[in-house]
Coordinates of C-alpha atoms in Angstrom, one line a residue:
X1 CA 40.7 327.4 262.6
X2 CA 38.4 326.2 259.7
X3 CA 35.5 323.4 261.0
X4 CA 36.8 321.3 257.3
X5 CA 39.8 320.6 258.5
X6 CA 40.9 317.3 259.7
X7 CA 42.3 317.2 263.3
X8 CA 44.3 313.8 263.6
X9 CA 45.0 312.0 266.7
X10 CA 49.1 311.4 267.5
X11 CA 48.1 307.2 266.9
X12 CA 46.3 308.4 264.1
X13 CA 49.2 309.9 261.9
X14 CA 52.0 308.0 262.8
X15 CA 49.6 305.0 261.8
X16 CA 49.1 307.1 258.5
X17 CA 52.6 307.5 258.4
X18 CA 53.6 303.9 258.8
X19 CA 51.2 303.1 255.9
X20 CA 52.7 305.6 254.0
X21 CA 56.1 305.3 254.1
X22 CA 55.7 300.9 254.0
X23 CA 53.7 301.8 250.4
X24 CA 56.0 303.6 249.4
X25 CA 59.1 302.1 249.7
X26 CA 58.2 298.6 249.9
X27 CA 61.4 296.8 250.0
X28 CA 64.9 298.7 250.1
X29 CA 68.5 297.1 250.8
X30 CA 70.4 300.1 252.7
X31 CA 74.6 300.0 253.8
X32 CA 76.4 301.5 257.0
X33 CA 77.4 300.9 259.9
X34 CA 76.3 299.6 263.1
X35 CA 76.3 300.8 266.7
X36 CA 74.2 300.4 269.8
X37 CA 73.8 297.0 269.1
X38 CA 71.0 295.5 271.8
X39 CA 70.2 291.8 272.0
X40 CA 68.1 291.8 274.4
X41 CA 65.9 288.1 276.6
X42 CA 63.6 288.5 273.5
X43 CA 66.4 287.5 271.0
X44 CA 65.2 289.8 268.8
X45 CA 68.2 292.8 267.3
X46 CA 68.1 296.2 267.8
X47 CA 70.7 298.4 266.2
X48 CA 71.2 302.0 265.0
X49 CA 72.6 302.1 260.9
X50 CA 74.8 305.5 260.2
X51 CA 76.7 306.9 258.1
X52 CA 78.8 310.5 258.1
X53 CA 75.8 312.6 257.9
X54 CA 73.1 310.4 259.4
X55 CA 71.6 307.4 261.3
X56 CA 68.3 305.3 261.7
X57 CA 67.2 303.5 264.4
X58 CA 67.1 299.3 262.6
X59 CA 65.3 296.0 264.3
X60 CA 66.3 292.1 263.6
X61 CA 63.5 290.0 264.9
X62 CA 64.3 286.6 265.9
X63 CA 63.0 284.4 263.3
X64 CA 65.6 286.4 259.9
X65 CA 68.2 285.1 262.0
X66 CA 68.4 282.4 260.6
X67 CA 69.7 283.5 257.8
X68 CA 73.0 285.1 259.2
X69 CA 76.6 284.3 257.9
X70 CA 78.1 286.2 260.5
X71 CA 77.6 287.4 263.8
X72 CA 77.0 291.4 263.5
X73 CA 78.8 293.3 265.7
X74 CA 79.4 297.2 266.9
X75 CA 81.9 298.5 263.6
X76 CA 80.6 296.1 261.4
X77 CA 79.7 297.3 258.0
X78 CA 76.6 295.7 256.5
X79 CA 74.0 295.8 253.6
X80 CA 70.1 295.6 254.9
X81 CA 67.5 293.9 253.4
X82 CA 64.5 295.6 255.0
X83 CA 61.3 297.3 255.3
X84 CA 59.9 301.2 255.7
X85 CA 58.8 301.9 259.3
X86 CA 58.0 302.6 261.8
X87 CA 57.0 302.4 265.8
X88 CA 53.9 303.8 266.9
X89 CA 54.3 303.4 270.1
X90 CA 57.3 306.7 270.1
X91 CA 57.0 308.4 266.7
X92 CA 60.2 306.4 266.0
X93 CA 60.7 306.1 262.5
X94 CA 62.7 302.3 260.9
X95 CA 63.7 299.5 259.4
X96 CA 62.4 296.3 260.1
X97 CA 65.7 294.4 258.8
X98 CA 64.5 290.7 257.0
X99 CA 68.5 290.2 255.7
X100 CA 71.3 291.5 256.6
X101 CA 75.1 291.0 255.0
X102 CA 78.2 292.5 255.3
X103 CA 79.2 295.0 252.9
X104 CA 81.3 293.3 250.8
X105 CA 78.4 290.6 250.2
X106 CA 75.9 293.3 249.0
X107 CA 77.0 293.7 244.5
X108 CA 76.9 289.9 244.7
X109 CA 73.3 289.4 246.6
X110 CA 72.6 292.5 243.5
X111 CA 73.3 290.3 241.1
X112 CA 71.9 287.4 242.6
X113 CA 68.9 288.8 242.8
X114 CA 68.8 290.2 239.0
X115 CA 69.5 286.0 238.1
X116 CA 67.8 284.9 240.0
X117 CA 64.0 286.8 238.5
X118 CA 65.4 286.7 235.6
X119 CA 65.7 282.8 235.7
X120 CA 62.6 282.5 237.1
X121 CA 60.6 284.1 234.5
X122 CA 61.8 282.1 232.1
X123 CA 60.2 279.0 233.5
X124 CA 63.8 277.6 234.7
X125 CA 62.5 277.0 238.6
X126 CA 59.3 275.5 237.3
X127 CA 58.0 272.2 239.1
X128 CA 57.6 270.5 235.7
X129 CA 61.0 270.5 234.4
X130 CA 62.5 268.5 237.3
X131 CA 62.9 264.7 236.5
X132 CA 62.7 262.2 239.1
X133 CA 65.2 261.0 240.5
X134 CA 66.0 257.5 240.6
X135 CA 65.1 255.2 242.7
X136 CA 68.3 252.6 242.4
X137 CA 70.8 254.6 240.2
X138 CA 73.4 252.0 238.7
X139 CA 76.1 255.0 238.7
X140 CA 76.3 257.5 240.6
X141 CA 78.4 261.1 239.0
X142 CA 79.4 263.1 242.0
X143 CA 80.8 266.7 240.6
X144 CA 82.8 268.1 243.4
X145 CA 86.1 269.1 244.6
X146 CA 89.0 266.4 244.8
X147 CA 90.2 267.0 247.9
X148 CA 87.2 269.5 249.9
X149 CA 85.1 267.9 253.1
X150 CA 82.1 267.7 251.0
X151 CA 83.1 264.4 249.1
X152 CA 84.2 262.5 252.1
X153 CA 80.9 263.0 253.2
X154 CA 79.2 262.1 250.5
X155 CA 80.9 259.1 249.8
X156 CA 80.7 257.8 254.5
X157 CA 77.5 258.5 253.4
X158 CA 76.9 256.1 250.1
X159 CA 79.4 253.1 251.1
X160 CA 76.9 252.8 254.4
X161 CA 73.5 253.5 252.2
X162 CA 74.3 250.8 249.3
X163 CA 78.1 250.3 249.0
X164 CA 77.3 247.8 245.6
X165 CA 76.6 251.6 243.4
X166 CA 79.6 252.3 241.6
X167 CA 80.1 256.4 241.8
X168 CA 82.0 258.5 239.4
X169 CA 83.7 261.4 240.7
X170 CA 84.6 264.7 237.8
X171 CA 86.7 266.4 240.2
X172 CA 86.2 270.0 239.5
X173 CA 87.6 274.4 241.3
X174 CA 84.5 274.8 242.7
X175 CA 85.9 278.5 243.9
X176 CA 87.3 281.2 242.1
X177 CA 87.4 282.5 238.2
X178 CA 87.7 279.6 236.6
X179 CA 85.4 276.9 238.6
X180 CA 82.1 277.8 236.9
X181 CA 83.7 277.2 234.0
X182 CA 85.0 273.4 235.8
X183 CA 81.7 273.0 236.2
X184 CA 79.4 273.6 233.7
X185 CA 81.9 272.4 231.7
X186 CA 81.6 268.2 234.0
X187 CA 77.7 268.9 233.6
X188 CA 78.4 268.8 230.0
X189 CA 81.1 265.7 229.9
X190 CA 78.5 263.4 232.3
X191 CA 75.7 263.9 230.1
X192 CA 77.3 263.2 226.6
X193 CA 79.4 260.2 228.6
X194 CA 75.9 258.7 229.8
X195 CA 77.2 257.0 232.4
X196 CA 75.5 258.1 235.5
X197 CA 71.4 257.9 236.3
X198 CA 71.6 261.4 238.6
X199 CA 74.4 263.8 239.4
X200 CA 75.5 265.2 242.4
X201 CA 76.3 268.9 242.3
X202 CA 78.1 269.3 246.0
X203 CA 80.4 272.2 247.7
X204 CA 81.1 272.8 252.1
X205 CA 79.8 275.7 253.8
X206 CA 80.5 279.7 253.2
X207 CA 80.8 283.2 252.3
X208 CA 78.2 284.2 249.4
X209 CA 81.3 285.0 247.8
X210 CA 83.2 281.5 247.5
X211 CA 79.5 280.0 246.4
X212 CA 79.8 282.5 243.8
X213 CA 80.3 279.9 241.4
X214 CA 77.2 278.1 241.7
X215 CA 75.4 281.5 241.2
X216 CA 76.6 282.2 238.2
X217 CA 74.4 281.4 234.3
X218 CA 76.4 279.4 232.8
X219 CA 75.6 277.2 235.7
X220 CA 72.5 277.8 236.0
X221 CA 71.3 277.2 232.2
X222 CA 74.1 273.6 232.6
X223 CA 72.1 272.2 234.8
X224 CA 68.5 273.0 234.0
X225 CA 70.3 271.3 230.2
X226 CA 71.5 268.2 232.1
X227 CA 69.0 265.4 230.8
X228 CA 71.1 263.5 233.8
X229 CA 68.9 264.9 236.8
X230 CA 70.8 266.6 239.7
X231 CA 71.0 267.1 242.9
X232 CA 71.8 270.1 244.6
X233 CA 73.9 270.8 247.9
X234 CA 75.1 273.8 248.0
X235 CA 76.7 275.1 251.4
X236 CA 74.8 275.0 254.6
X237 CA 71.4 274.4 255.1
X238 CA 70.5 278.3 255.0
X239 CA 71.6 278.9 252.0
X240 CA 69.9 279.0 248.7
X241 CA 72.2 279.2 245.6
X242 CA 70.8 280.0 241.8
X243 CA 71.7 276.1 241.2
X244 CA 69.4 274.9 243.6
X245 CA 66.5 276.6 242.5
X246 CA 67.5 275.0 238.5
X247 CA 68.3 271.8 240.0
X248 CA 66.3 268.2 240.2
X249 CA 66.7 268.8 243.6
X250 CA 67.7 270.8 246.6
X251 CA 69.7 269.3 249.2
X252 CA 70.3 271.0 252.7
X253 CA 74.2 269.3 252.4
X254 CA 76.3 266.7 250.1
X255 CA 75.2 264.1 252.9
X256 CA 72.0 264.8 252.4
X257 CA 72.5 264.7 249.1
X258 CA 73.8 261.4 249.3
X259 CA 70.4 260.5 251.0
X260 CA 68.1 261.3 248.5
X261 CA 70.8 259.6 245.9
X262 CA 71.2 256.0 247.2
X263 CA 69.0 254.0 248.4
X264 CA 68.9 252.7 251.9
X265 CA 70.6 249.0 251.1
X266 CA 68.5 247.1 254.2
X267 CA 65.4 248.9 253.5
X268 CA 66.1 247.6 249.8
X269 CA 66.9 243.9 251.4
X270 CA 63.8 244.2 253.0
X271 CA 61.3 245.4 250.4
X272 CA 63.2 242.3 248.4
X273 CA 62.6 239.8 251.2
X274 CA 58.9 241.6 251.8
X275 CA 58.1 240.4 247.4
X276 CA 59.9 237.6 247.4
X277 CA 57.1 236.5 250.1
X278 CA 54.7 238.0 248.4
X279 CA 56.3 236.2 245.3
X280 CA 56.2 233.2 246.5
X281 CA 52.6 233.7 247.8
X282 CA 52.0 234.2 244.2
X283 CA 53.6 231.4 242.9
X284 CA 52.5 228.8 245.1
X285 CA 48.6 230.1 245.0
X286 CA 49.1 229.7 241.7
X287 CA 50.4 226.2 241.2
X288 CA 47.5 224.9 243.6
X289 CA 45.0 227.3 241.6
X290 CA 46.8 224.9 238.4
X291 CA 46.6 222.5 240.1
X292 CA 43.2 222.2 240.9
X293 CA 42.5 223.4 237.9
X294 CA 44.3 220.0 236.1
X295 CA 42.9 217.7 238.7
X296 CA 39.4 218.7 237.6
X297 CA 40.1 219.0 233.8
X298 CA 41.5 215.2 234.3
X299 CA 37.9 214.6 235.9
X300 CA 36.0 216.0 232.6
X301 CA 38.5 214.4 230.6
X302 CA 37.7 211.2 232.3
X303 CA 33.8 212.0 232.2
X304 CA 33.8 212.8 228.6
X305 CA 36.7 210.4 227.1
X306 CA 34.9 207.3 224.8
X307 CA 36.1 204.7 227.5
X308 CA 34.6 206.4 230.7
X309 CA 31.3 206.7 228.8
X310 CA 31.9 202.5 227.0
X311 CA 32.7 201.5 230.4
X312 CA 30.2 204.0 232.6
X313 CA 27.7 202.4 229.8
X314 CA 29.0 199.2 230.2
X315 CA 28.7 199.1 234.7
X316 CA 25.0 200.3 233.8
X317 CA 24.6 197.3 231.4
X318 CA 25.7 195.2 234.2
X319 CA 23.3 196.5 236.7
X320 CA 20.9 196.5 234.5
X321 CA 22.0 193.3 234.1
X322 CA 21.8 192.7 237.0
X323 CA 18.4 193.6 238.7
X324 CA 16.6 192.0 235.4
X325 CA 17.6 189.3 236.9
X326 CA 16.6 189.7 240.3
X327 CA 13.6 190.4 238.1
X328 CA 13.2 187.7 236.5
X329 CA 13.8 185.4 239.8
X330 CA 12.0 187.2 242.3
X331 CA 9.2 187.0 239.0
X332 CA 10.1 183.7 238.5
X333 CA 9.8 182.9 242.5
X334 CA 6.4 184.5 243.2
X335 CA 5.1 182.3 239.6
X336 CA 6.2 179.1 241.4
X337 CA 4.5 180.1 244.8
X338 CA 1.5 180.7 242.8
X339 CA 1.9 177.9 240.6
X340 CA 2.7 175.6 244.3
X341 CA -1.0 177.4 245.4
X342 CA -3.3 176.5 242.3
X343 CA -1.4 173.0 242.9
X344 CA -2.5 173.0 246.0
X345 CA -5.5 174.1 245.3
X346 CA -6.2 171.5 242.3
X347 CA -5.2 169.0 244.0
X348 CA -7.1 169.9 247.0
X349 CA -10.0 170.2 244.3
X350 CA -9.8 167.2 242.3
X351 CA -9.2 162.9 242.7
X352 CA -6.0 162.2 242.3
X353 CA -5.5 161.6 246.3
X354 CA -8.6 159.2 246.1
X355 CA -6.9 157.7 243.1
X356 CA -4.0 157.3 244.3
X357 CA -5.5 155.5 247.3
X358 CA -6.4 153.0 245.4
X359 CA -4.1 153.3 242.7
X360 CA -2.2 152.3 246.2
X361 CA -5.0 149.4 246.7
X362 CA -4.7 147.7 243.4
X363 CA -1.1 147.6 243.8
X364 CA -1.3 146.0 246.9
X365 CA -4.4 143.7 246.0
X366 CA -1.9 143.1 243.2
X367 CA 0.4 141.8 244.6
X368 CA -1.9 139.5 246.8
X369 CA -3.2 138.3 243.3
X370 CA -0.3 137.3 241.7
X371 CA 1.2 135.7 245.6
X372 CA -2.3 133.4 245.5
X373 CA -1.7 132.5 241.3
X374 CA 1.8 131.8 242.0
X375 CA 0.3 129.1 244.7
X376 CA -2.5 128.2 242.8
X377 CA -0.6 127.2 239.7
X378 CA 1.9 126.0 242.7
X379 CA -0.2 123.0 243.1
X380 CA -1.6 123.1 239.8
X381 CA 1.4 121.9 238.4
X382 CA 1.9 119.7 241.5
X383 CA -1.0 118.2 239.8
X384 CA -0.9 118.2 236.4
X385 CA 2.9 116.4 237.8
X386 CA 0.7 113.8 239.2
X387 CA -1.3 113.6 236.0
X388 CA 2.0 113.7 233.8
X389 CA 2.7 110.9 236.2
X390 CA -0.1 108.1 236.1
X391 CA -0.7 109.3 232.1
X392 CA 2.7 108.2 231.5
X393 CA 1.6 105.2 233.2
X394 CA -1.1 105.0 230.0
X395 CA 1.5 106.1 227.9
X396 CA 0.2 109.6 226.7
X397 CA 2.9 110.2 225.3
X398 CA 2.9 107.2 222.0
X399 CA -0.8 110.2 221.5
X400 CA 2.0 112.7 220.8
X401 CA 4.8 111.5 219.3
X402 CA 1.4 110.4 216.1
X403 CA 2.0 114.2 216.0
X404 CA -0.6 115.2 218.2
X405 CA -1.0 118.1 221.0
X406 CA -2.7 119.4 223.8
X407 CA -3.0 123.3 223.9
X408 CA -3.4 124.9 227.4
X409 CA -3.9 128.8 228.8
X410 CA -0.8 129.4 230.4
X411 CA -2.6 131.0 233.1
X412 CA -5.0 128.4 234.4
X413 CA -4.1 124.9 232.4
X414 CA -7.4 124.9 230.6
X415 CA -7.5 122.5 228.5
X416 CA -8.3 124.6 224.9
X417 CA -10.7 122.5 222.4
X418 CA -11.6 125.3 220.3
X419 CA -10.3 128.7 218.9
X420 CA -13.7 130.3 219.9
X421 CA -12.1 129.8 224.1
X422 CA -8.9 131.8 223.0
X423 CA -8.3 135.7 222.8
X424 CA -5.9 138.0 221.1
X425 CA -2.4 138.1 223.3
X426 CA -3.5 135.4 225.2
X427 CA -0.6 132.8 226.5
X428 CA -0.7 129.3 225.7
X429 CA 1.1 126.4 226.0
X430 CA 1.4 123.5 223.7
X431 CA 2.5 120.2 224.9
X432 CA 4.1 118.5 221.9
X433 CA 5.7 114.8 222.2
X434 CA 9.0 116.0 222.6
X435 CA 8.0 119.5 224.7
X436 CA 6.1 122.6 225.7
X437 CA 5.8 125.7 223.4
X438 CA 4.7 128.8 225.2
X439 CA 3.6 131.3 223.0
X440 CA 1.2 134.3 222.4
X441 CA -1.9 134.7 220.4
X442 CA -1.4 136.9 217.6
X443 CA -4.7 136.4 215.6
X444 CA -7.6 134.2 215.8
X445 CA -8.7 132.9 213.0
X446 CA -12.2 130.9 213.3
X447 CA -12.9 128.1 210.5

């Protein structure tokens, strides 16, 4: 044996064989009959696929079984979609099954995959093509069988969630040769009428053949062409139709599609209540701010109004007038106080007090003099009267009757013999025969 030859270990050989098988075959579909089916506690399926000439071991792990639409059993003719592999510990060549279908579905599954790849390459599954589902549709359209369980489930959910939203049903066959034409025609009619805001395309569960109308190209293209958002709900949660991929939203069941199409009325009512409270707070806040602004503007207008200015100026003028009067009164009072003080000082330095005293004394002496003169005059009058009687006895009146007169001083009864004895404004007493004349000397004119 040459040193250049490579010697494999058993593990290396099995590992390399496994790698070559996986790289060469990729994913394959194999048809055969199930035999030697085993279901250990792990939950995995182990079985053999065989035909008349050969057989191969198969393993289907638990995670892949959720997509099964039937329960495998010995003797079932099936189509397995699998990876070609090798179980290294034993060196057993085997298939790791990813999907298992009954043999009658095999041709349909192949057509399904071909159409799926075609539409995928055309971009009909792209997310950016999908239209948003309206939050509150005015009317909901439902395309399904009028007698199936799906329509009852949908109507029940819609009534529970938002009974005020009307529902327009487009009854169609959901399986059979005419189903694909009726479904596509219903989609076209709904778009032409434009009476609904969202369309639910639905049917209940079934086999791949039962659901096949929703895998037809004519239906897929009608869904893609719809200007109204479409919610697809075909079969059960594990079923995926071509319509599901093209639709704007895929729902696992018809009931779930109704949940997506109609909002929860109680949630909307709560939302409306919240919005009402928010609007009320906002409106009240805005009104309060507007009231404050109006008050401020009114005050600003009042401060800028000419009448207000005149009123303020008049008030200011009154205030200034009062301050001026108080200032003048204060100044006048101060001046009066100063004048009184100066008068007091002047009186203390001028002889007015003494003059006043002397004036009082003079008045006193004048009064005494006047009383003395009155007494003396009375006495003189008495003497005169006596003398007059005496003279009368010797008839001096006769002399007077001849035109003579006797002139005396009024105050002293002194006989006036010459004008030199008289002074201007002096009172004289002139006695005539028939009476006396008291007069005032106006002017003394000597001869």
